Rosetta silent file (secondary structure, phi, psi, omega in degrees, C-alpha in Angstrom):
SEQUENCE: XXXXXXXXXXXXXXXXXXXXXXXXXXXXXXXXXXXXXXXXXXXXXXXXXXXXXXXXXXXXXXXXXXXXXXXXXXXXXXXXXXXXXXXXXXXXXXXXXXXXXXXXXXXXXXXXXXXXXXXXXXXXXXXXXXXXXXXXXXXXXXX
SCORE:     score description
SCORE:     0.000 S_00000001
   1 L     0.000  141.824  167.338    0.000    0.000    0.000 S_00000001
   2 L   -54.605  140.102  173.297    0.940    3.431   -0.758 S_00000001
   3 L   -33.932  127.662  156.419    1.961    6.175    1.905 S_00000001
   4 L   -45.601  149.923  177.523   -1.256    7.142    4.112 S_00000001
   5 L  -109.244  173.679  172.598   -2.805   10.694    4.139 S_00000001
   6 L   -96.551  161.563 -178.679   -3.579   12.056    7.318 S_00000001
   7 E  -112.689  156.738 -173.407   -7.543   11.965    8.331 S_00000001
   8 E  -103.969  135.222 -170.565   -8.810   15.271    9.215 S_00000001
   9 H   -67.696  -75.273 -168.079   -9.944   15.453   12.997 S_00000001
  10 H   -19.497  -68.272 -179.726  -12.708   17.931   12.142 S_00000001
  11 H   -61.631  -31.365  172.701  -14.422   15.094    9.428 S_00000001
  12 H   -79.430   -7.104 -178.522  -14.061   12.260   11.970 S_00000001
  13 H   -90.752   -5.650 -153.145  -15.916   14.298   14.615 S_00000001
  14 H  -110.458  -22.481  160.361  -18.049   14.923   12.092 S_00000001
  15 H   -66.850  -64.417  178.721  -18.219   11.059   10.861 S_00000001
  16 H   -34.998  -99.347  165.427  -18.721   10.213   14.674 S_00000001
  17 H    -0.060  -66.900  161.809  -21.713   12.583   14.957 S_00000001
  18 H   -65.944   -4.702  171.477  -23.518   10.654   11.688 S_00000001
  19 H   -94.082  -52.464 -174.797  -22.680    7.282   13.031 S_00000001
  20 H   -77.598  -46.803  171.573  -24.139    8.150   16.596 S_00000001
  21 L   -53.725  -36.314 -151.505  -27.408   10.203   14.998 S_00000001
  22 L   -84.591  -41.149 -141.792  -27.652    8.061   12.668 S_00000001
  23 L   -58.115  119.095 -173.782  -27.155    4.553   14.673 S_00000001
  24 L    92.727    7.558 -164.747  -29.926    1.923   13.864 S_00000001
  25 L  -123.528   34.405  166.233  -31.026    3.654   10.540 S_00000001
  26 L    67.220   49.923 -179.997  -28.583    1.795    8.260 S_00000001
  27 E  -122.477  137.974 -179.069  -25.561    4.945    8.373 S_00000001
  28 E  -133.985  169.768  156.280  -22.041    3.812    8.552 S_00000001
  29 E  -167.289  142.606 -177.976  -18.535    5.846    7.736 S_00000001
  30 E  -127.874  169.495  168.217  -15.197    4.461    7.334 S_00000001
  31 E   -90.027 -177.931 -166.185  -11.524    6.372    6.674 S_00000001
  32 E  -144.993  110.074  178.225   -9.569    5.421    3.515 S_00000001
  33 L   -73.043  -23.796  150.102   -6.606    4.490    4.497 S_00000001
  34 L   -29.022  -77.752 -150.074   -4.847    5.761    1.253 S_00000001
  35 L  -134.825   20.309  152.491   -5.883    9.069    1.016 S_00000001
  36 L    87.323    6.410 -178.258   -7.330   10.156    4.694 S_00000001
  37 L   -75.112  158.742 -177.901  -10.832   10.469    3.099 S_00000001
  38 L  -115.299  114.605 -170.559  -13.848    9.932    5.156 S_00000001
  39 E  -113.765  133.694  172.558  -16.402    7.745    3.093 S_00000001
  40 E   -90.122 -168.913  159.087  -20.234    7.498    4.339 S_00000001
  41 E  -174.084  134.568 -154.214  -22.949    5.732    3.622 S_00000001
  42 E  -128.259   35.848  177.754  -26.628    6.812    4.847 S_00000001
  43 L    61.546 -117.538 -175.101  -29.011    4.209    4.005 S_00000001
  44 L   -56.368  -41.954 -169.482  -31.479    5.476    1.590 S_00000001
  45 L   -44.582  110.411 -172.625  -29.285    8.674    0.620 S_00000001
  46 L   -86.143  -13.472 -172.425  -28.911    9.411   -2.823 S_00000001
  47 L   -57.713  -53.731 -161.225  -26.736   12.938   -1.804 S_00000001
  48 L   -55.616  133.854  164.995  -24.067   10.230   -0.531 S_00000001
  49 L   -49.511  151.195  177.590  -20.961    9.117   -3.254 S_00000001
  50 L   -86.554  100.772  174.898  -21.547    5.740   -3.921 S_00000001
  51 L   -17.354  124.145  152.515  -19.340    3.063   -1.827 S_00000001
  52 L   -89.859  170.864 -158.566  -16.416    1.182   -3.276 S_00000001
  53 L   -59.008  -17.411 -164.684  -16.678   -2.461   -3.851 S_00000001
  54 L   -99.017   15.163 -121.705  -13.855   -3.121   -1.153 S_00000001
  55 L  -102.852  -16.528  153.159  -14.860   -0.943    1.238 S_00000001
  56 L   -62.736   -5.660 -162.955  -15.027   -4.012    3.641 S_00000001
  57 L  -102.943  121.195 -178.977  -11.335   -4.671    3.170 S_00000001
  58 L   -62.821  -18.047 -173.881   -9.881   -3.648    6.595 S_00000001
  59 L   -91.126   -6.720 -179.291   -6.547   -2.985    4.994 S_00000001
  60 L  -138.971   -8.842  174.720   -7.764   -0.162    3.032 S_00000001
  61 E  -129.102  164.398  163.967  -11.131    1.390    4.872 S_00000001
  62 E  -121.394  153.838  165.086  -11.367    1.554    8.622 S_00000001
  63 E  -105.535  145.799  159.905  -15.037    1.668    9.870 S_00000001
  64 L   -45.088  135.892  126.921  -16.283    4.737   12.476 S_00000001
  65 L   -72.297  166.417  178.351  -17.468    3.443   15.627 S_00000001
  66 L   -83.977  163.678  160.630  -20.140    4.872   17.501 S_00000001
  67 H   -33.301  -47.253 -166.357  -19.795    7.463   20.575 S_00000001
  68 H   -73.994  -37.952  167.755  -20.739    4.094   22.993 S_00000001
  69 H   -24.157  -76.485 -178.820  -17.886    2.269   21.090 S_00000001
  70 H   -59.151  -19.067 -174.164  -15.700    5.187   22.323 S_00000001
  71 L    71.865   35.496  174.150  -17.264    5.540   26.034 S_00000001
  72 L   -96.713   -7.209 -169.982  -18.295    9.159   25.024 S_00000001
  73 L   -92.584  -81.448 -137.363  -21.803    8.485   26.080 S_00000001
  74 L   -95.616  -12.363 -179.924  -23.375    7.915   29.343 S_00000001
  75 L   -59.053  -52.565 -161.263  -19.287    7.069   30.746 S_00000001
  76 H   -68.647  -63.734 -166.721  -18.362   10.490   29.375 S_00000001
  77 H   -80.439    0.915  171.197  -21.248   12.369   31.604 S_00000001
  78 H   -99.307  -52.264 -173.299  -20.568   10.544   35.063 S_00000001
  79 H   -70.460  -27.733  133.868  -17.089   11.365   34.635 S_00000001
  80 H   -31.122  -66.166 -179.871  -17.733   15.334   33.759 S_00000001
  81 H   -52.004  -43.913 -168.184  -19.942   15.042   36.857 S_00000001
  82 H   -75.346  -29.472  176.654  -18.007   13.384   39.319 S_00000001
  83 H   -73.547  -54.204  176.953  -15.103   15.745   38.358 S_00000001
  84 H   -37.189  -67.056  160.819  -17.197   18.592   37.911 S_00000001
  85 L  -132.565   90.294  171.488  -20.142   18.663   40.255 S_00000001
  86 L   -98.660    1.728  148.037  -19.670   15.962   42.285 S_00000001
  87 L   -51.934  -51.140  179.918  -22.156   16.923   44.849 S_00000001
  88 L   -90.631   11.928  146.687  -24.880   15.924   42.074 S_00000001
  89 H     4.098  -87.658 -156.456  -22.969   12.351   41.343 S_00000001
  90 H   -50.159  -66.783  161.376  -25.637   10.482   42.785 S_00000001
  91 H   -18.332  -42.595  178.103  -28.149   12.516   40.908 S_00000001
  92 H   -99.050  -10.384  153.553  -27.092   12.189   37.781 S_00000001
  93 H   -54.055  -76.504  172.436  -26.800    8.111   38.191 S_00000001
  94 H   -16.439  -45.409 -163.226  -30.010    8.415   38.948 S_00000001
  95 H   -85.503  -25.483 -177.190  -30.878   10.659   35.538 S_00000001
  96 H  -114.760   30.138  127.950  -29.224    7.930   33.488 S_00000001
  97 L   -45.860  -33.103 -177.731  -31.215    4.872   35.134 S_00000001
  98 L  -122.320  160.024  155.351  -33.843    6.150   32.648 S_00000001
  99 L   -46.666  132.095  151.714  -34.733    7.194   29.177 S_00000001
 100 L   100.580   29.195 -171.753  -34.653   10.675   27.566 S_00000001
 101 H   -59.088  -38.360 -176.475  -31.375   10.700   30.386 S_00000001
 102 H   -79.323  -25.730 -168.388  -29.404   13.716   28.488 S_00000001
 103 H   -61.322  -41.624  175.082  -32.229   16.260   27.933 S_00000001
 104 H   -53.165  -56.334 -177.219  -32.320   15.603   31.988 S_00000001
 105 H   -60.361  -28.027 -159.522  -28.737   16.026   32.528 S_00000001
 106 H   -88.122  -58.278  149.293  -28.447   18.904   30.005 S_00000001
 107 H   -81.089    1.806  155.451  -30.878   20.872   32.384 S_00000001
 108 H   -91.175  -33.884  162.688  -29.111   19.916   35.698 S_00000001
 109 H   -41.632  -76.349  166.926  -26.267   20.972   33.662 S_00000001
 110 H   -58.004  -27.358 -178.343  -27.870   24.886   33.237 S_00000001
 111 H   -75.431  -13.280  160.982  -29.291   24.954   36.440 S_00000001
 112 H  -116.063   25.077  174.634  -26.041   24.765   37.657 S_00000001
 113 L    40.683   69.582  167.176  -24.220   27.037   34.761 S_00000001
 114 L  -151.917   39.444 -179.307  -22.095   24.500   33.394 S_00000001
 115 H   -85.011  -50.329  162.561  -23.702   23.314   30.366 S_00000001
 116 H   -49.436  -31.959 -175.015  -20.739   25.553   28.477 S_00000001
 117 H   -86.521  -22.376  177.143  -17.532   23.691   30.344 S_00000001
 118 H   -57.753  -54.607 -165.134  -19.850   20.365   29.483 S_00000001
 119 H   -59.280  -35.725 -171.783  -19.866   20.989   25.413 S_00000001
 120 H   -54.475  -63.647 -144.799  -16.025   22.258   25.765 S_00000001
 121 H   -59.031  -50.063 -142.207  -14.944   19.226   28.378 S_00000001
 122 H   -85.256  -38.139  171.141  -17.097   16.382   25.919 S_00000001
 123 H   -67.842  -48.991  173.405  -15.566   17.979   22.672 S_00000001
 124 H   -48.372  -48.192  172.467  -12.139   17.913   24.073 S_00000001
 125 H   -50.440  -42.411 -162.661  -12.881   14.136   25.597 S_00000001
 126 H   -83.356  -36.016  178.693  -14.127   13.579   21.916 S_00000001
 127 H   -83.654  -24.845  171.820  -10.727   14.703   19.693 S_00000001
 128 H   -89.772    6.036  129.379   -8.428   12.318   22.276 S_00000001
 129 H   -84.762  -22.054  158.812  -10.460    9.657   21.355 S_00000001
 130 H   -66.266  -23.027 -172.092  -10.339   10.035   18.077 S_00000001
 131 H   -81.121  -87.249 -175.182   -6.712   10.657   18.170 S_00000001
 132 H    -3.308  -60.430 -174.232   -6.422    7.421   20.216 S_00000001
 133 H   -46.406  -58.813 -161.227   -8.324    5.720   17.587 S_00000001
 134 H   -70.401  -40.980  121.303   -6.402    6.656   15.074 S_00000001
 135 H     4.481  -63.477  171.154   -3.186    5.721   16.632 S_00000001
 136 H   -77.507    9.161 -173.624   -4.589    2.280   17.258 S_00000001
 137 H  -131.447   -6.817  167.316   -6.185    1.737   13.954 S_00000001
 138 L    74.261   41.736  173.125   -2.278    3.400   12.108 S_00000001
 139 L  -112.759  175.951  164.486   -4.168    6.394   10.894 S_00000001
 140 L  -143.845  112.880 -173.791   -2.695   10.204   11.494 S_00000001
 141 E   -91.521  162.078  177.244   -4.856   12.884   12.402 S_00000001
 142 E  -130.813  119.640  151.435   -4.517   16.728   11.307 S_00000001
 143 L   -43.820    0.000    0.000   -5.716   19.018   13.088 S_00000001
C-alpha cells in the first residue's frame, strides 16, 4: 500500500456525529486508508458518493465506531460530573437509570451554569479519542 494521508480530525468528529445520529437507521462511515478520506454511507441517501466495492477490506477502509464504542456516552457524563459537580454524582446516576437521560442532565447541567464547560470538556474528551483511535487503527490525524 501506498503512503497514508492524514484523516482530518474535524471530518471524523463529524463522521462520529452521523454514526451516533444516525445509529440503527442503516448509516455507517469508514476512513480510507490511502488518502485520509472519510467515506459514508446513509441508508437510503442518494446525496451520498456511492461506496467502493472493497470498502469491507480492513486494509484499506477503517469503519467509524459509535460514541458508545468510544465511552463518550453515558461514561463520558458521570465522569464530567463526578469531576465537575460531584455533589450531584448520585443525581445524575439516577438521571441515566432512565430514558430521555441527556435532555435531563443537560438541564441539571444549566441549572447549575455548566452546560458551556460540558460541550467544551465532551468535545475535548471527543478529539483524544479520536486521536487514540487513530493511533490504534495506524491512521494520522490533522488538526
Amino acid at each position: 500500500m501506498s503512503k497514508q494521508s492524514p484523516v482530518k480530525l474535524s471530518d471524523l468528529e463529524d463522521a462520529l456525529l452521523f454514526v451516533d445520529v444516525g445509529n440503527g437507521f442503516d448509516t455507517a462511515a469508514w476512513v480510507c486508508r490511502e488518502t485520509g478520506a472519510v467515506l459514508w454511507h446513509g441508508g437510503d441517501s442518494d446525496e451520498l458518493e456511492p461506496l467502493p466495492e472493497d470498502i469491507d477490506d480492513t486494509e484499506r477502509h477503517v469503519p467509524v465506531p459509535d460514541k458508545r464504542e468510544f465511552g463518550l456516552g453515558k461514561p463520558l457524563a458521570l465522569e464530567f460530573t463526578r469531576t465537575h459537580l460531584p455533589a450531584c454524582y448520585e443525581q445524575v446516576c439516577a438521571i441515566f437509570a432512565h430514558r430521555g437521560a441527556y435532555a435531563r442532565f443537560k438541564d441539571l447541567l444549566e441549572r447549575h451554569q455548566s452546560l458551556d464547560a460540558w460541550h467544551q470538556w465532551e468535545a475535548e474528551q471527543t478529539r483524544q479519542a479520536l486521536r487514540e483511535w487513530c493511533a490504534d487503527n495506524g491512521l494520522t490525524p490533522a488538526d
